[in-house]
Coordinates of C-alpha atoms in Angstrom, one line a residue:
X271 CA 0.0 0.0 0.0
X272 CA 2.6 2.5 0.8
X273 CA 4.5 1.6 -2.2
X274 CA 1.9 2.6 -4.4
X275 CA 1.2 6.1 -3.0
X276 CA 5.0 6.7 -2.9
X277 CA 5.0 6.1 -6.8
X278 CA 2.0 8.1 -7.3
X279 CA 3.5 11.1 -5.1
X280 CA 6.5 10.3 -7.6
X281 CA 4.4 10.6 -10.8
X282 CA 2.7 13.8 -9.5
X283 CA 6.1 15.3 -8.7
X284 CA 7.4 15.0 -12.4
X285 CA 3.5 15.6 -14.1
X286 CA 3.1 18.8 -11.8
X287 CA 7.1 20.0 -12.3
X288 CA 6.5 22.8 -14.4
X289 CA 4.1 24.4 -12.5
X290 CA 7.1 24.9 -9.7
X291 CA 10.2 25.2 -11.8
X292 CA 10.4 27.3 -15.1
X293 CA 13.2 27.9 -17.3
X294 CA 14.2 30.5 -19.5
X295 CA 17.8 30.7 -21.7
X296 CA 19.4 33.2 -23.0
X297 CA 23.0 32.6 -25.2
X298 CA 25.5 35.3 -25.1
X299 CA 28.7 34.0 -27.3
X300 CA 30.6 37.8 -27.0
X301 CA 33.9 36.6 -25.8
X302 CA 34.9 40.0 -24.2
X303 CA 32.4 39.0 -21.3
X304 CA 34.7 35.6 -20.9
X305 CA 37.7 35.8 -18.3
X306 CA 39.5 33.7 -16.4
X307 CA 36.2 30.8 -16.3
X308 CA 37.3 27.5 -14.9
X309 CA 40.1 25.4 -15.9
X310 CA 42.7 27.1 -17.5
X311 CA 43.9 24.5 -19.7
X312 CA 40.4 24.2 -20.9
X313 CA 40.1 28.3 -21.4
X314 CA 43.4 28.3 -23.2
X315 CA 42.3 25.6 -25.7
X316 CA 39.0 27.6 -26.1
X317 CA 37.8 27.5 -29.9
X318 CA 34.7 29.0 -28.8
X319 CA 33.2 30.2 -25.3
X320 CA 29.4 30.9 -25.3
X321 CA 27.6 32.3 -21.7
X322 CA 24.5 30.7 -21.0
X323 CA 21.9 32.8 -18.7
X324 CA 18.8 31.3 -17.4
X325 CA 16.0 33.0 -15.3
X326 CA 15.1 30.2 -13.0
X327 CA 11.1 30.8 -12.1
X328 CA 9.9 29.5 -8.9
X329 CA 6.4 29.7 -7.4
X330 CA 8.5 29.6 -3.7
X331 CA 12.2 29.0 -2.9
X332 CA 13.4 25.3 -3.6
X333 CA 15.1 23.4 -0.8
X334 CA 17.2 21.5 -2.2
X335 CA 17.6 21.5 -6.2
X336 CA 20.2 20.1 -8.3
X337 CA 21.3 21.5 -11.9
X338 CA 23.2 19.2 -14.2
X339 CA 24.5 20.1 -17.5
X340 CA 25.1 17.6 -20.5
X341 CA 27.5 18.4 -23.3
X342 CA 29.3 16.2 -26.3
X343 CA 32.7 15.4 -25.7
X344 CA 35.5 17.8 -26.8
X345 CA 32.6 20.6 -25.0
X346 CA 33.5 22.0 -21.4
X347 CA 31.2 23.6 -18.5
X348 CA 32.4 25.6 -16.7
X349 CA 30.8 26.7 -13.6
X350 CA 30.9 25.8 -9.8
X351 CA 27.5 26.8 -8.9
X352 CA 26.3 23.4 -10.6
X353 CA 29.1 21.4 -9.0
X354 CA 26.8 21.4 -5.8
X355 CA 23.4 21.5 -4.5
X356 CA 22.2 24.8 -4.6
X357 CA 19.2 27.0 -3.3
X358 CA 17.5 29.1 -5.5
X359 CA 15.2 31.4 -4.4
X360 CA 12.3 32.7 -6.3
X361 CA 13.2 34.7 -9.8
X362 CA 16.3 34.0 -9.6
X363 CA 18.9 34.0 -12.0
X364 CA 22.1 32.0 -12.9
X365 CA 24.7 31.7 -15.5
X366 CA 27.3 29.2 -16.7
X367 CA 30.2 29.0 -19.7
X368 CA 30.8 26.6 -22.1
X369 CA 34.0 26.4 -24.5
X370 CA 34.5 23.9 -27.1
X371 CA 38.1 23.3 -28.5
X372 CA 39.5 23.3 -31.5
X373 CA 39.0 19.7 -32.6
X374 CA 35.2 20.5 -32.0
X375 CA 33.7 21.1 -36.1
X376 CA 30.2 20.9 -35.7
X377 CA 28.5 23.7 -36.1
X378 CA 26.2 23.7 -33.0
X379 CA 26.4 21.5 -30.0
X380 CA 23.2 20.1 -28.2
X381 CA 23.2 20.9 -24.6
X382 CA 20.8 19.3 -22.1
X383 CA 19.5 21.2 -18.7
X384 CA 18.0 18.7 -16.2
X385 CA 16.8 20.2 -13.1
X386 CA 16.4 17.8 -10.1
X387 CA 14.8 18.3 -6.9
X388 CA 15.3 15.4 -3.7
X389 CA 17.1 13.7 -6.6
X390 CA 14.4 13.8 -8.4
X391 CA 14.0 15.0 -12.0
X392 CA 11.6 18.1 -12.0
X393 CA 12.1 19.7 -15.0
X394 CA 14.6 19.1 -18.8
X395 CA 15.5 21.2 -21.3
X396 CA 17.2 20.9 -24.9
X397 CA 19.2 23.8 -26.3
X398 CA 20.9 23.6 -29.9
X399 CA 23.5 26.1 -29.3
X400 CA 25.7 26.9 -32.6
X401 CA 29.3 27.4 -32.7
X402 CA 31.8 29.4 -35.4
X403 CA 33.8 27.0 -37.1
X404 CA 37.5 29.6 -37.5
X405 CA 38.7 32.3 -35.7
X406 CA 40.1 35.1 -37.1
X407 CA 43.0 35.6 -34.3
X408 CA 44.2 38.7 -36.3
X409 CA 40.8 40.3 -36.2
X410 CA 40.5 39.5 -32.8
X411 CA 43.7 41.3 -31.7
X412 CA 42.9 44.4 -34.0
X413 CA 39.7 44.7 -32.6
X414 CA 40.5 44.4 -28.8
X415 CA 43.3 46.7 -29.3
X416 CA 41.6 49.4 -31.0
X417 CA 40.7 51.5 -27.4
X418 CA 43.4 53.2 -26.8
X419 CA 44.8 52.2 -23.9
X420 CA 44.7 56.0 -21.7
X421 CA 40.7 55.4 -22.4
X422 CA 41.2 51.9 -20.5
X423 CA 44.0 51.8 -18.2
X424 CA 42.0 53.0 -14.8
X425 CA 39.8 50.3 -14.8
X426 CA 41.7 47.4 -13.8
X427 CA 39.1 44.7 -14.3
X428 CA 39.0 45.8 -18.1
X429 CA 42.9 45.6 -18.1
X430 CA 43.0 42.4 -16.6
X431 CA 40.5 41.0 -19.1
X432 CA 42.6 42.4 -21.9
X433 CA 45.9 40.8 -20.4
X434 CA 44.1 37.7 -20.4
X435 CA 42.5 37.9 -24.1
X436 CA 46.2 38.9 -25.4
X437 CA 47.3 36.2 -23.3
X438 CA 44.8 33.6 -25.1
X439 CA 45.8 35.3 -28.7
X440 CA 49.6 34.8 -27.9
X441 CA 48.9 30.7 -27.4
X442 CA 47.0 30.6 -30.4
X443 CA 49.6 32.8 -32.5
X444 CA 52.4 30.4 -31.3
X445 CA 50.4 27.1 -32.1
X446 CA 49.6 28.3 -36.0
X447 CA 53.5 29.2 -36.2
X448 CA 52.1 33.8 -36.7
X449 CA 55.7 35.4 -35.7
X450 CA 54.5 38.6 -37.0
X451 CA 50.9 38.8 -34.5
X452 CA 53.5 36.7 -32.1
X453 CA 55.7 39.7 -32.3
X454 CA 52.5 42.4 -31.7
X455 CA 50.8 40.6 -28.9
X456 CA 53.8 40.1 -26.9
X457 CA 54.7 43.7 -27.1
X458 CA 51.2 45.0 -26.4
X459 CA 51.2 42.3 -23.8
X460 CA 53.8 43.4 -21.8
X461 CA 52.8 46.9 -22.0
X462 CA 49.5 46.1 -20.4
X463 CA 51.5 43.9 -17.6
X464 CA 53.5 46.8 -16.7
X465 CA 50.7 49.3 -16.7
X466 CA 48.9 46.3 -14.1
X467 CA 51.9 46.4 -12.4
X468 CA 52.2 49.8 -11.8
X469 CA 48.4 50.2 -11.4
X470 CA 48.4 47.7 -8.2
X471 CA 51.8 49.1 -6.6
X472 CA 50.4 52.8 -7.0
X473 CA 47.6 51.8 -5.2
X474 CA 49.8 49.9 -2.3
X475 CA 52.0 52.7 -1.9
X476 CA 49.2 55.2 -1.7
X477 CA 47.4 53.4 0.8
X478 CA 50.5 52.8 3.0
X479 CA 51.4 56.5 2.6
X480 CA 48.0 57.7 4.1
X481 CA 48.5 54.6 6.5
X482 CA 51.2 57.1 8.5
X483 CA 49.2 60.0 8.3
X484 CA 46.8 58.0 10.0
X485 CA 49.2 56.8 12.3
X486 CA 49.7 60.5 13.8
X487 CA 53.4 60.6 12.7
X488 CA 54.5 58.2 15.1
X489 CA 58.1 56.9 14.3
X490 CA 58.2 53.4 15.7
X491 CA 55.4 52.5 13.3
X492 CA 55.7 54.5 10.3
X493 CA 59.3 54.1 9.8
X494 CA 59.2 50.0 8.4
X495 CA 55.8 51.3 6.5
X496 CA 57.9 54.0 4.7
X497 CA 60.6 51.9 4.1
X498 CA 58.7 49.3 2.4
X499 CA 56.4 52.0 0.3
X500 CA 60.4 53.1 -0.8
X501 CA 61.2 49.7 -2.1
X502 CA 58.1 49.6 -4.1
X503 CA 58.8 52.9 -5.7
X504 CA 62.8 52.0 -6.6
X505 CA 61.6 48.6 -7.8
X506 CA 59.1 50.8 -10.3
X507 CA 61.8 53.2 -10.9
X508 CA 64.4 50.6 -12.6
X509 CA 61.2 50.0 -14.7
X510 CA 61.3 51.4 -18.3
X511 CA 58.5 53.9 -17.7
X512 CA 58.1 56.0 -21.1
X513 CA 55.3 54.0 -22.9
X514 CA 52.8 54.1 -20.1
X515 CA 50.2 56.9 -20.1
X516 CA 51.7 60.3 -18.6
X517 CA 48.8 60.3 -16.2
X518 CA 50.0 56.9 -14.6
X519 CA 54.0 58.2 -14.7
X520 CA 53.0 61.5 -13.1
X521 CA 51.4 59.7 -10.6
X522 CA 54.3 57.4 -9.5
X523 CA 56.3 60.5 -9.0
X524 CA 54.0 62.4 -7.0
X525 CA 54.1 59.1 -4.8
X526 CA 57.7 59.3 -5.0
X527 CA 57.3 63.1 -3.8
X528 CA 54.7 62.2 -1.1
X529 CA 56.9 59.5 0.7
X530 CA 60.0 61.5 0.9
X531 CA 57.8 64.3 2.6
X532 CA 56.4 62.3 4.7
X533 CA 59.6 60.3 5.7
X534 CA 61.5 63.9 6.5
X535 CA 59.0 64.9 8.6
X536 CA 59.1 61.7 10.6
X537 CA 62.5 61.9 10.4
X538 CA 62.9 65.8 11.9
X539 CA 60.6 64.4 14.9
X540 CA 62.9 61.9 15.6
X541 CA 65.7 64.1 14.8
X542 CA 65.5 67.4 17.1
X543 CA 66.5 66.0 20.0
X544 CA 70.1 64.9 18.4
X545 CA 70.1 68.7 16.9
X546 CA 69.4 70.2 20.7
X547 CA 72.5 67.8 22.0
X548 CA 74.6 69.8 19.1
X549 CA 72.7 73.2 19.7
X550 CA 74.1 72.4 23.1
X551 CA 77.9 72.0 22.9
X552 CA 78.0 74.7 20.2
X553 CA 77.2 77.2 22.8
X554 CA 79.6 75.9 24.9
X555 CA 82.5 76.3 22.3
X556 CA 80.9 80.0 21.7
X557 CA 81.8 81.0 25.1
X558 CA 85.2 79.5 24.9
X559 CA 87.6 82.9 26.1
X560 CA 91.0 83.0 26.4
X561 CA 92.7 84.9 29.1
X562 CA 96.9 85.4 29.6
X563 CA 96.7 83.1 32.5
X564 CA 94.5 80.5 31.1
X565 CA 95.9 77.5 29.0
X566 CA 94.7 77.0 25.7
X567 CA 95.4 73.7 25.7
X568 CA 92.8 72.9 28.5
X569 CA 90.1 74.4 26.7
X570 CA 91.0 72.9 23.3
X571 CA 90.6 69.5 24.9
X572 CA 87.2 70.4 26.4
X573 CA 86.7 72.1 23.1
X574 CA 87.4 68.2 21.5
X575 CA 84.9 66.4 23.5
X576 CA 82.3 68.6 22.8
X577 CA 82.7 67.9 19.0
X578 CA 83.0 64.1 19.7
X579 CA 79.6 64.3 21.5
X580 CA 78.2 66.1 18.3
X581 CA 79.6 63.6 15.7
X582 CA 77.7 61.0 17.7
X583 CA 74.7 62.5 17.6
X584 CA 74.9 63.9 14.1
X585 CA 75.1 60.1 12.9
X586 CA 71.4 59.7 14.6
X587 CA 69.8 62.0 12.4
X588 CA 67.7 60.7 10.0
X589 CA 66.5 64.3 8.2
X590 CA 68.7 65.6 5.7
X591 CA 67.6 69.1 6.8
X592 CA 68.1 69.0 10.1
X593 CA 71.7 66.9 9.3
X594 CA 72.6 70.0 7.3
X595 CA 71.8 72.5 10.4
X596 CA 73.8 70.0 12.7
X597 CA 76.9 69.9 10.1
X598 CA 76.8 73.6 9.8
X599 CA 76.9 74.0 13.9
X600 CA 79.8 71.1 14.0
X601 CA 82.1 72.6 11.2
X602 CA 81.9 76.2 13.9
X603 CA 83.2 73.7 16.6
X604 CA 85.7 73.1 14.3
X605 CA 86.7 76.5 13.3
X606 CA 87.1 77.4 16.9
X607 CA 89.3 74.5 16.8
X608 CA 91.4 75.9 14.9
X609 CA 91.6 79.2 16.3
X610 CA 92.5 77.7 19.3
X611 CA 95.8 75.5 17.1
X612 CA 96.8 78.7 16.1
X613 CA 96.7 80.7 19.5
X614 CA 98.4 77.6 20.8
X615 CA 101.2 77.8 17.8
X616 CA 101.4 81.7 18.7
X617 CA 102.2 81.1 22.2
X618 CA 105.1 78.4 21.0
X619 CA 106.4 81.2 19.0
X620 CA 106.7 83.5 21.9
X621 CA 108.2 80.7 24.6
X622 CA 110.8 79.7 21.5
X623 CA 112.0 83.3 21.0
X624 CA 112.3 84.0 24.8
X625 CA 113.9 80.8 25.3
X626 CA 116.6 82.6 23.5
X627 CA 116.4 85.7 24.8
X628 CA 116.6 84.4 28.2
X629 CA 119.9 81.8 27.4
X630 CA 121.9 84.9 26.1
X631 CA 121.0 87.4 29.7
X632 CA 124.3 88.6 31.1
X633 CA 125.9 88.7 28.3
X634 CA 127.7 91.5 26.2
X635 CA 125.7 92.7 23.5
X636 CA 128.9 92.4 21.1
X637 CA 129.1 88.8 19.8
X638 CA 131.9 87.4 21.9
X639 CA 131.6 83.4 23.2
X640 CA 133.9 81.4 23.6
X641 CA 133.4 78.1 23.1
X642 CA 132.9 76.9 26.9
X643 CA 129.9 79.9 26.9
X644 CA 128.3 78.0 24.0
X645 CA 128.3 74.8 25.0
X646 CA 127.2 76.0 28.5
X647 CA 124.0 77.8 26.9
X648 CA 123.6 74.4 25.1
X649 CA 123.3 72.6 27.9
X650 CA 121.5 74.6 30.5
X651 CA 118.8 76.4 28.8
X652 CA 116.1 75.3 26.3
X653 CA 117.2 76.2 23.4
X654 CA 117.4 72.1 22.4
X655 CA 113.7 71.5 23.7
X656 CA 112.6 73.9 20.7
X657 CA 110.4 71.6 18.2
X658 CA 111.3 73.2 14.4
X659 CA 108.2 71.2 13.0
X660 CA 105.9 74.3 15.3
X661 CA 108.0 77.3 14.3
X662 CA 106.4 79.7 11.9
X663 CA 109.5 80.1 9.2
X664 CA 110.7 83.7 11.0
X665 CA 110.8 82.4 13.7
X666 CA 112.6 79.0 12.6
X667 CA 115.5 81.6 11.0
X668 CA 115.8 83.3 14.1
X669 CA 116.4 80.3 15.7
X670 CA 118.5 78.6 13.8
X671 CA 121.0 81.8 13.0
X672 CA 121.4 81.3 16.6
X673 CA 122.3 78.0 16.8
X674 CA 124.4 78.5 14.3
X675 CA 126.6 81.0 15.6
X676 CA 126.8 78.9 18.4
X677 CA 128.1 75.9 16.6
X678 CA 130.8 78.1 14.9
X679 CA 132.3 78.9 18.2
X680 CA 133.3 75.0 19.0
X681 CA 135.5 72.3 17.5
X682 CA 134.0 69.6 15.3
X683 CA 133.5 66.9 18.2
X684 CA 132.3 69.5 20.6
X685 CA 129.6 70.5 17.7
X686 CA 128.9 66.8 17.0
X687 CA 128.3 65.9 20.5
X688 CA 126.1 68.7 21.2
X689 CA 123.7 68.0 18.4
X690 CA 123.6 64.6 19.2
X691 CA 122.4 65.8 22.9
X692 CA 120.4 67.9 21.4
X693 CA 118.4 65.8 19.0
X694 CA 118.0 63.1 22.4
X695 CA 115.9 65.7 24.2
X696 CA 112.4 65.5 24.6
X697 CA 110.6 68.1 22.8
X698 CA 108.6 70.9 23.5
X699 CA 105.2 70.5 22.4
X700 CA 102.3 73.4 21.9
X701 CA 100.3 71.6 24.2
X702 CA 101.8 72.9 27.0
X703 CA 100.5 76.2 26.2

């Protein structure tokens, strides 16, 4: 008994189908609306790719209903909405692809709809679908590259599909053996790659840029940001820029602009408190005075640390402005520096000359030593503690006219000894002074 009413139920189901499920398809065969469907094997064999759309008509939503496709061989579907069970709701519609390859030559292909519910069938449908038997691969390229490509090049979905047409053209070129469309699509090709490329890494870099702004300048996290929106635009910079549209190349370098703006003013942030350390010691080395009773030579050491502290910090900062202040400031510490050499050098002249001076008191005024008084001012004064590598050349002539005079008064070992006890004596330095 139950077996009967569960194979009248059946019968009803399939009679009655209709009234629940009703189909309506539509062919599209315009290939420009085909991109990146499915297996790509399949796609790059494509002879011919055709869209089917069908308006699926329910009285209420179906639970649990099942779609199947049936194709010849050599004939691909490609969809993954009829891979599965699906729920369609009332007026709803769905689409799928078909491609047939180039070993397909009929000249339309007989495809079968069956729409099952609960595994049951509920509803078939026959389409004769026909198919073009050549393609003109030429044509096809002449005709998808006639927009030029400024008209084209924002919309990145359209490039895409026209990377992926030229792409399909290329295969086909190769396989009939065309060098010369070979030759066209590659170049266009990798003019629309670039112009991709470009697209995406413009769009990276600006949103990484407004990333920091967003990030209220602070260093610790906006520095690796930068750093990696700079490696984006060098990589783009070693690339050969001139064919792209001067919209997209005036863009890159405004980017270029933005990030090095951005990345000095993190960097002068960071960078003021190294400047201050700097501002610091060059004040110091400002009020540097020397008095007759002071040593140079004390402050010129202070004077030394101060710029050491300054080169340390200078190597901290990161802005190129503010490392130009902080070079200026230093290059002053250094100029004082040298002021203070040359007050040191002074003060050697002065000590060498009186050195001198002071070895020849009690003496006539005439020129008459003997050769016991010369060595004797040899030996007790410090005349042979005078450095010539610090004497300024008057000074070196005044010296050594004296030493030579003494030298004439003595005998040949007398002179010899006394300039070998003179070159064995330590040396007067400026640093004293």
């Amino acid at each position: 008994m139950y077996r009967i009413w569960f194979f009248i139920i059946l019968f009803a189901s399939v009679l009655f189908a209709n009234d629940k499920i009703h189909c309506h398809v539509t062919k599209h065969s315009d290939q420009n609306s085909i991109r990146s469907q499915g297996n790509g094997d399949s796609v790059a064999n494509a002879f011919e790719a055709i869209q089917i759309f069908m308006s699926v008509q329910t009285q209420h939503p179906v639970a649990d209903c099942r779609i199947e496709v049936m194709v010849p061989q050599n004939v691909f579907v490609i969809s993954k909405s009829f891979a599965k069970h699906c729920l369609l709701s009332a007026n709803q519609t769905l689409w799928f692809t078909i491609l047939c390859n180039e070993n397909f030559a009929l000249p339309q292909v007989e495809v079968q709809i069956q729409f099952f519910e609960k595994n049951v069938a509920v509803g078939k449908a026959v389409y004769s679908i026909p198919f073009a038997q050549k393609i003109d691969w030429q044509q096809r390229y002449q005709r998808i590259t006639k927009t030029p490509i400024e008209n084209i090049y924002q919309n990145l979905s359209r490039l895409q599909q026209l990377i992926y047409e030229l792409q399909q053209i290329l295969m086909a070129a190769s396989r009939q053996g065309d060098i010369a469309l070979q030759y066209a699509v590659k170049k266009e090709l990798d003019l629309l790659v670039l112009i991709e490329t470009v697209q995406k890494k413009c769009k990276v870099v600006a949103q990484q840029l407004q990333k920091v702004k967003n990030n209220h300048w602070r260093h610790e996290t906006n520095t690796p940001i930068l750093q990696s929106a700079k490696s984006t635009l060098v990589f783009l910079q070693k690339k050969d820029l001139s064919e792209i549209p001067d919209e997209l190349r005036q863009k890159v370098s405004q980017l270029e602009i933005r990030q090095r703006e951005l990345a000095e003013r993190i960097a002068q942030k960071k960078s003021q408190r190294y400047l201050s350390t700097i501002q610091e010691q060059q004040r110091w080395a400002k009020g540097i005075r020397i008095y007759s009773w002071t040593r140079v030579h004390t402050s010129r050491k202070h004077l030394q640390k101060k710029i050491e502290i300054s080169e340390k910090a200078y190597q901290s900062i990161l802005s190129e402005t503010i490392r130009h202040q902080a070079r200026k400031m230093i290059e002053e510490m250094y100029e004082k520096d040298k002021e203070l050499v040359q007050k040191q050098l002074d003060q050697y002249q002065k000590w060498a000359l009186n050195t001198i001076l002071k070895a020849f008191q009690g003496y006539s005024g005439e020129w008459a030593i003997s050769e016991k008084d010369a060595k004797k001012i040899l030996k007790y004064s410090d005349i042979k503690k005078i450095d010539f590598r610090y004497l300024s050349p008057a000074t070196a002539r005044a010296v050594n006219n004296v030493l030579q005079k003494l030298f004439a008064t003595m005998g040949t070992k007398s002179a010899f000894m006394i300039e070998k006890t003179m070159s064995e004596t330590p040396k007067t330095t400026p640093d004293k002074f």
